[in-house]
XYZ file of C-alpha atoms in Angstrom:
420
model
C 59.547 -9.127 5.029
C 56.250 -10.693 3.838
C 56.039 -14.663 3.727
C 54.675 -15.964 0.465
C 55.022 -19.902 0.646
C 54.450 -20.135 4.336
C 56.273 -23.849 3.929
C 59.018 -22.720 2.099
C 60.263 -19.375 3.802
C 58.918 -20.357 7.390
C 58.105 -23.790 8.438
C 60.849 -25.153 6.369
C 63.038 -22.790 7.444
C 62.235 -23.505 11.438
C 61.080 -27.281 11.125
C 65.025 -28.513 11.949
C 65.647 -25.744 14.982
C 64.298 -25.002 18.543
C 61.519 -23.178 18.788
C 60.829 -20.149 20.929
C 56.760 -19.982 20.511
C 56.189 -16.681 22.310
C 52.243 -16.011 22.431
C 50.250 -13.245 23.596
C 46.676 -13.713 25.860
C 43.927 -13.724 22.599
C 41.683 -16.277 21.007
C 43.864 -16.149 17.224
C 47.121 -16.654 18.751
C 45.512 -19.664 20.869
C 44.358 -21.163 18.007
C 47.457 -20.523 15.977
C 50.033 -21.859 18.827
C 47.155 -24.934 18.875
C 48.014 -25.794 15.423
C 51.912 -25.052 15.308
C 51.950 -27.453 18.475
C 50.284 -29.970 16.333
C 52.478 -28.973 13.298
C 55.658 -29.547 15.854
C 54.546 -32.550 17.102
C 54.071 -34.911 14.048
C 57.472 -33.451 12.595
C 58.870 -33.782 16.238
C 59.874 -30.079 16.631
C 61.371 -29.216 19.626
C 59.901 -25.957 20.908
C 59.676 -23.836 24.309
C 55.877 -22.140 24.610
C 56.037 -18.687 26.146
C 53.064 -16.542 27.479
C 53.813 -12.698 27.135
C 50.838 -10.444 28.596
C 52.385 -7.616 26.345
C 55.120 -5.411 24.831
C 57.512 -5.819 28.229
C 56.573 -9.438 29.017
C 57.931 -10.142 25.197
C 60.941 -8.027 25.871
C 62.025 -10.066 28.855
C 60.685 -12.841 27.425
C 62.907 -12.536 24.350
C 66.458 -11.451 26.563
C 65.812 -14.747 28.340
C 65.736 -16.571 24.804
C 68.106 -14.567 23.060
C 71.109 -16.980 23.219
C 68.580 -19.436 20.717
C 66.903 -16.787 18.574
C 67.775 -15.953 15.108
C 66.236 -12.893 13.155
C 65.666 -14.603 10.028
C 66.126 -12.038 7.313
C 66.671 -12.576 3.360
C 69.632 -11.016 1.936
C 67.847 -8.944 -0.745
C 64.808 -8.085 1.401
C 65.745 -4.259 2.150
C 62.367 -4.460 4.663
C 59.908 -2.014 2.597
C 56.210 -2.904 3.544
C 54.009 -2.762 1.191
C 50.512 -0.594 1.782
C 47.644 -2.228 3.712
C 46.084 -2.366 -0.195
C 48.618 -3.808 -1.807
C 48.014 -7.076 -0.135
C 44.515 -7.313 1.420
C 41.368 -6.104 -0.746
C 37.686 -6.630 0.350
C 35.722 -8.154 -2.219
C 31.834 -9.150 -2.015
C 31.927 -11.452 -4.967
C 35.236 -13.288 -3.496
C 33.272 -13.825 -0.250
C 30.259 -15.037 -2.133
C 32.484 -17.455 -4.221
C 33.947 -18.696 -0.870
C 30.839 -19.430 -0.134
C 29.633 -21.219 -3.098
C 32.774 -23.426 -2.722
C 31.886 -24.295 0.556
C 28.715 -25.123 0.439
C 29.751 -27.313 -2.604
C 32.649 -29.125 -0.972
C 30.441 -30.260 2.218
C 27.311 -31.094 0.155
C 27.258 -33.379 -3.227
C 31.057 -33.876 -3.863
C 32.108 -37.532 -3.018
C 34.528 -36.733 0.059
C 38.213 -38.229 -0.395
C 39.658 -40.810 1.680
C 40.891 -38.458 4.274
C 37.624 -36.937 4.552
C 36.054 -39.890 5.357
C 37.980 -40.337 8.468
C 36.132 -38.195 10.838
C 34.499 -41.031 13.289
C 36.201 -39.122 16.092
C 35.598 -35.786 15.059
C 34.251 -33.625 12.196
C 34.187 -29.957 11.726
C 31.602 -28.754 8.921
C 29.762 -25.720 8.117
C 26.359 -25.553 9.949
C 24.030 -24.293 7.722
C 22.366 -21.292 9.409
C 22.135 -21.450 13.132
C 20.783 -19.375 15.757
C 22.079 -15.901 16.463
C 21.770 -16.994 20.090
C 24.819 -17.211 22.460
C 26.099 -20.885 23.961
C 22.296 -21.443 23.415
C 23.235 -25.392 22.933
C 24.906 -25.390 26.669
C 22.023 -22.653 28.049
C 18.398 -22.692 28.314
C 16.765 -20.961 25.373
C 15.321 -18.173 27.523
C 18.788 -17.395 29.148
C 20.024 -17.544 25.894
C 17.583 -14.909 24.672
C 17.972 -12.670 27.644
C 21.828 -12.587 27.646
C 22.421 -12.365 23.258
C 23.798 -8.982 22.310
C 21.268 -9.384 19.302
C 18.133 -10.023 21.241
C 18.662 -8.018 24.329
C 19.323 -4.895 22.241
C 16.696 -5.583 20.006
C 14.233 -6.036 22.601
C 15.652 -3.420 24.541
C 15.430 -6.003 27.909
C 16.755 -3.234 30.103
C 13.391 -1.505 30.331
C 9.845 -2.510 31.100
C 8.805 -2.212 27.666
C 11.653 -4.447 26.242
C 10.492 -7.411 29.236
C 7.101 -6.857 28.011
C 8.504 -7.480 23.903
C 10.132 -10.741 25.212
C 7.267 -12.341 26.718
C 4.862 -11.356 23.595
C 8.114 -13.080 21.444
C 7.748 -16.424 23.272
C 4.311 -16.728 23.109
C 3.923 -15.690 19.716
C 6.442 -18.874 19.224
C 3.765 -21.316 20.912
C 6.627 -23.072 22.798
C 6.104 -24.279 26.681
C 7.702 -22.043 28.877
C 8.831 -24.862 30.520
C 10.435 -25.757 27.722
C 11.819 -22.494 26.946
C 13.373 -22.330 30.166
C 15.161 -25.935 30.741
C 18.539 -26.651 29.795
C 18.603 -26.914 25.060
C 19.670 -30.709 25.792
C 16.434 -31.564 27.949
C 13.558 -30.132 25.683
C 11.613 -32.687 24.134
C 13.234 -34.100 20.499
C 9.883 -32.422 18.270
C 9.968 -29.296 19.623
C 13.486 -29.309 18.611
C 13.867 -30.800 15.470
C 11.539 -27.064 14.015
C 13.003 -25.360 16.972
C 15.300 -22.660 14.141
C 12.370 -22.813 11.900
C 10.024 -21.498 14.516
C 11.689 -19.084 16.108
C 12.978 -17.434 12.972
C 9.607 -17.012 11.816
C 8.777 -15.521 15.366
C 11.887 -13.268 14.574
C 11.113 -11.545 11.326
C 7.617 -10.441 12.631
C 9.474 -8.700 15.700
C 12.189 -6.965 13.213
C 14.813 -9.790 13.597
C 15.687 -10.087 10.283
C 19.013 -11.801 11.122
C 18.491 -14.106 13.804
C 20.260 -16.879 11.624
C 23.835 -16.898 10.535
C 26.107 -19.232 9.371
C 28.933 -21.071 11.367
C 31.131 -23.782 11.971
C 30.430 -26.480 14.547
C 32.524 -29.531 15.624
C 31.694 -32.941 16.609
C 32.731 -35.156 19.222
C 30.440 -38.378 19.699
C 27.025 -37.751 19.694
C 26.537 -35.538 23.006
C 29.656 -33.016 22.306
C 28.524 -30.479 19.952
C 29.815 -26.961 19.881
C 29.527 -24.074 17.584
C 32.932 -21.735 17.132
C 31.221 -19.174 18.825
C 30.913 -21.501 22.141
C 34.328 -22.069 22.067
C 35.418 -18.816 21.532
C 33.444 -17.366 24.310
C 34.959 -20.437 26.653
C 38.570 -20.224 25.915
C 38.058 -16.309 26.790
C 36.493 -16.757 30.014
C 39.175 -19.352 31.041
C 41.936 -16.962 29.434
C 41.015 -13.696 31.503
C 39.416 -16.334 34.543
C 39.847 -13.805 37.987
C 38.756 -16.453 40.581
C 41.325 -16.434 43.751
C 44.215 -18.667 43.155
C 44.534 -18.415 39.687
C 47.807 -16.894 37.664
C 47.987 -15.182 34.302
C 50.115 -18.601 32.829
C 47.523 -21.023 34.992
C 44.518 -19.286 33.213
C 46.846 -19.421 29.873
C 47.183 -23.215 29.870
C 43.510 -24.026 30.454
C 42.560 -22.033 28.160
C 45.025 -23.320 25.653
C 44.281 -27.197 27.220
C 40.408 -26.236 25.992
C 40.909 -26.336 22.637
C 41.965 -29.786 22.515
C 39.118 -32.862 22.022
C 40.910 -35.103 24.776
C 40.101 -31.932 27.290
C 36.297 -31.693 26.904
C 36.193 -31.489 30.711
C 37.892 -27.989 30.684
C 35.846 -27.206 27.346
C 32.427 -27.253 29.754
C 34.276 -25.610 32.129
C 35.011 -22.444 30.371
C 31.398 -22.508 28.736
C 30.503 -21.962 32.686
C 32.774 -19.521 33.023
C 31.299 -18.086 29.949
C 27.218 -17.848 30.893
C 28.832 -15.814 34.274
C 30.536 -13.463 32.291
C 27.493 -12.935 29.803
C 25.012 -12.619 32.568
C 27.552 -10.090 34.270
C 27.700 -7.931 30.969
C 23.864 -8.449 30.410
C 23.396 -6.444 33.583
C 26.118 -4.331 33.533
C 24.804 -2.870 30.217
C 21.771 -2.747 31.705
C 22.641 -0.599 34.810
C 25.043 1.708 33.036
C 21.773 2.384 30.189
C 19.027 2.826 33.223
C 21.488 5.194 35.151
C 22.771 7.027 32.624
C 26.585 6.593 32.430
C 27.268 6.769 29.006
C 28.254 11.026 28.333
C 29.068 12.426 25.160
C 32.205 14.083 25.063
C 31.593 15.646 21.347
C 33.897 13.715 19.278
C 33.092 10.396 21.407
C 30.664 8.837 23.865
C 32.404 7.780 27.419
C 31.289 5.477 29.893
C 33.191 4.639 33.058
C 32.546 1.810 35.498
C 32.747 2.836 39.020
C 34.900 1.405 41.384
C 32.036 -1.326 43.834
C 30.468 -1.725 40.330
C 29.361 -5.268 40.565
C 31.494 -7.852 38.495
C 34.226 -4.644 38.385
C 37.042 -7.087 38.414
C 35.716 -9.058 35.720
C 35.863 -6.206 33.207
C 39.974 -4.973 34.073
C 40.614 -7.797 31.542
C 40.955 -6.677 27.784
C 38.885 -9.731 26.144
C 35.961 -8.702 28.724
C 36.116 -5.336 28.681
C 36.170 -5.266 24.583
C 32.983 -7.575 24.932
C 31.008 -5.331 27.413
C 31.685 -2.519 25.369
C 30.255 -3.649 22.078
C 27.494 -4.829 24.007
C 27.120 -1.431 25.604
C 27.572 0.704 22.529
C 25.214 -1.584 20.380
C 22.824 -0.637 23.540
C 23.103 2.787 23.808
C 22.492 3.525 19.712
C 19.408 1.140 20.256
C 18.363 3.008 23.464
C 18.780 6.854 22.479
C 16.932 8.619 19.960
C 20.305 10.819 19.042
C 21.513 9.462 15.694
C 23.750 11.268 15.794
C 25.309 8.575 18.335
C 24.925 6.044 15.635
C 28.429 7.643 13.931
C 30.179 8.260 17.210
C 32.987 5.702 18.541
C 32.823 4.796 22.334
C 35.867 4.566 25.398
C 34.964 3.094 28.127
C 37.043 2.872 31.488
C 37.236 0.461 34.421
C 39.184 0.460 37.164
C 42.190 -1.862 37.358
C 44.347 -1.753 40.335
C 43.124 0.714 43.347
C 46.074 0.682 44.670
C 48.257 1.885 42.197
C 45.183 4.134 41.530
C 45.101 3.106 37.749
C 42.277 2.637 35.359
C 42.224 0.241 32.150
C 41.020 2.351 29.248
C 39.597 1.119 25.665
C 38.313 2.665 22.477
C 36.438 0.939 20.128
C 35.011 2.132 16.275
C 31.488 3.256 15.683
C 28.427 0.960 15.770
C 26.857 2.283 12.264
C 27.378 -0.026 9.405
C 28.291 3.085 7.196
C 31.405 4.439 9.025
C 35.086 3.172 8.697
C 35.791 0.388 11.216
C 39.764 0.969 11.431
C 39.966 1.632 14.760
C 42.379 4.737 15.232
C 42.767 4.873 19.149
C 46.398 3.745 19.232
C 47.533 6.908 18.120
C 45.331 8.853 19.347
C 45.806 7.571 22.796
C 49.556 7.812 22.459
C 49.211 11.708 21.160
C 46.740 12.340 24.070
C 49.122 10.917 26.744
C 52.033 12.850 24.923
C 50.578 16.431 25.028
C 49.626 16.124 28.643
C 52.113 14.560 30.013
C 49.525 11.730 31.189
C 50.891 8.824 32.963
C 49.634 6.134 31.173
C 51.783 2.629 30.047
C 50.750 1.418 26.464
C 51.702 -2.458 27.055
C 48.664 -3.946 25.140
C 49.515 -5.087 21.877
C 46.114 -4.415 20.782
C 46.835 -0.388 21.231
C 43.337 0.647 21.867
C 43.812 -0.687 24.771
C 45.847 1.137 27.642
C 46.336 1.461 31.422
C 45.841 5.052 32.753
C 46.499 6.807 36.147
C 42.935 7.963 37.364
C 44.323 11.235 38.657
C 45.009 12.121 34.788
C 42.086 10.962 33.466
C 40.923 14.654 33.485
C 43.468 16.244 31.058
C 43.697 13.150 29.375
C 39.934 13.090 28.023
C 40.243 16.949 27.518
C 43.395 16.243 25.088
C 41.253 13.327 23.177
C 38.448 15.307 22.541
C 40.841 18.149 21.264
C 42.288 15.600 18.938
C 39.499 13.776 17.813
C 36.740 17.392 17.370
């Protein structure tokens, strides 16, 4: 069943019940529980909010619940799903009318009365920011060094790439002192051309896209962020792995972030954030200078050693996905194989010694020509099937999966049969 009138066939339909909100550890299902909360609140919705880590936390999750669940099903629906086509389509000319629209609601229109309300708060589109990551909460230089977009363009893991850098910030005539203070502390004219300045710098060093365009919120006059600074936060507090710190603890905070009366926590997990950048910054650096990216035919494979610093960091899904983006983007940059360009990347780290168990995950090729469905689910699922790997598929993203080390042998030697 496919909702239509998300008022009438859901919120309607669950506004006078209990609510089981069950919600699984990424940023979209944050943000959606964030905005059913507030949805349940001003209709005052009772509801009970559930974590579930995966396929067998919702399963207990659910028997626990079960007494107040209802499957809501229509009468006539006989539960045919349409084709992926049927109801999504890709169109260039819709997303350049959305963007027309936009531009024209937040420029020249005279805003309504409820627009006008935003003394508090106000989320608009930010017309063409830096490409730069947390660079508002980060000094410009950090921000440089630790940007997926300006480390791989530079190439900063290699001599040359340090050398590219420093010719980059002097061909942008700013202080180093400057460039290397906290964004809120540089002086007011150096910012007010800051975007202006360095895009120019950009384009002459083959950064055509060093601007993009965002969202960013207010709250006063000091509490600016960009969506990208808050996704990156409520991920670092979602997958935080500092001692004392539990799955639902990490859950809440993160959850807690995205709310303007917990700026506190916001900072927090920006913190949390720069740590995790710097630690993928360096671990992509390490794993280009030492060679640990193989190709495996159909694939390229990279797998973090056990005493790799950060290690820990990157058994989480949200960090591991991160790093390996970061790595693959890399790697195509690095090597002079294009060849690469069209092949997909898995990339292992170890997750529990113990047990003796690795976390593996595949992600779609970096070129902007091939298909980016990613189609490691299955062929994860196949792999573990015709070798009899032990492996436990939990994830609900399903390129994601936990894998005994001891079978990561026969298990690679099955994908690559699969995928050739």
């Amino acid at each position: 069943m496919f909702v239509t009138d998300i008022r009438k066939e859901f919120y309607d339909v669950v506004v006078n019940q209990r609510v089981a909100l069950f919600v699984s550890p990424d940023i979209d299902a944050l943000c959606a529980c964030k905005v059913l909360q507030a949805l349940f609140h001003c209709d005052q919705v009772q509801y009970t909010l559930v974590p579930v880590a995966g396929w067998q936390d919702l399963g207990t999750a659910f028997m626990e619940h079960k007494e107040q669940i209802k499957l809501l099903i229509k009468q006539d629906d006989d539960l045919g799903v349409p084709s992926y086509d049927d109801i999504f389509h890709d169109d260039e000319e819709d997303e350049e009318d959305g963007d027309d629209s936009g531009n024209e609601s937040d420029g020249s229109a005279e805003p309504s009365g409820k627009r006008r309300r935003y003394d508090e708060a106000r989320i608009h589109i930010q017309s063409r920011i830096l490409r730069l990551v947390l660079y508002q909460h980060w000094s410009l230089y950090e921000s440089i060094c630790n940007s997926c977009y300006t480390s791989c363009s530079f190439k900063l893991w290699s001599i040359n790439g340090q050398k590219k850098l420093q010719e980059f910030l002097a061909d942008m005539g700013l202080p180093l002192k400057q460039v290397r203070q906290k964004f809120n502390s540089m002086d007011m004219t150096i910012k007010e051309n800051l975007r202006e300045v360095i895009e120019e710098s950009a384009n002459k060093f083959s950064m055509k896209d060093i601007r993009v365009q965002t969202f960013a919120v207010h709250f006063g006059f000091k509490n600016r962020f960009l969506a990208s600074d808050v996704v990156h936060a409520a991920a670092a507090l979602l997958e935080n792995v500092e001692k004392g710190e539990t799955s639902t603890d990490n859950f809440i905070k993160a959850l807690d972030c995205l709310s303007r009366s917990n700026l506190e926590r916001l900072h927090l997990g920006i913190d949390l954030a720069k740590k995790k950048l710097k630690a993928i910054q360096q671990t992509v650096a390490s794993c280009i200078c030492t060679n640990l990216i193989l190709s495996q035919g159909p694939f390229l494979y990279c797998h973090l050693l056990e005493g790799t610093p950060d290690v820990k960091l990157f058994s989480k899904p949200l960090a591991l996905t991160l790093l390996c983006k970061y790595l693959l983007k890399a790697f195509v940059c690095s090597t002079r194989n294009k060849r690469c360009k069209i092949l997909p990347l898995i990339m292992a780290a170890p997750l529990d010694v113990e047990k003796g168990t690795v976390i593996v995950l595949g992600i779609p090729p970096e070129s902007e020509t091939s298909d980016k469905k990613n189609f490691f689910g299955r062929a994860f699922e196949k792999a573990a099937e015709s070798t009899s790997s032990r492996t436990l598929h939990d994830h609900f993203d399903t390129s994601v999966i936990e894998l005994k080390m001891e079978d990561r042998g026969k298990f690679l030697d099955a994908l690559i049969t699969l995928l050739s």
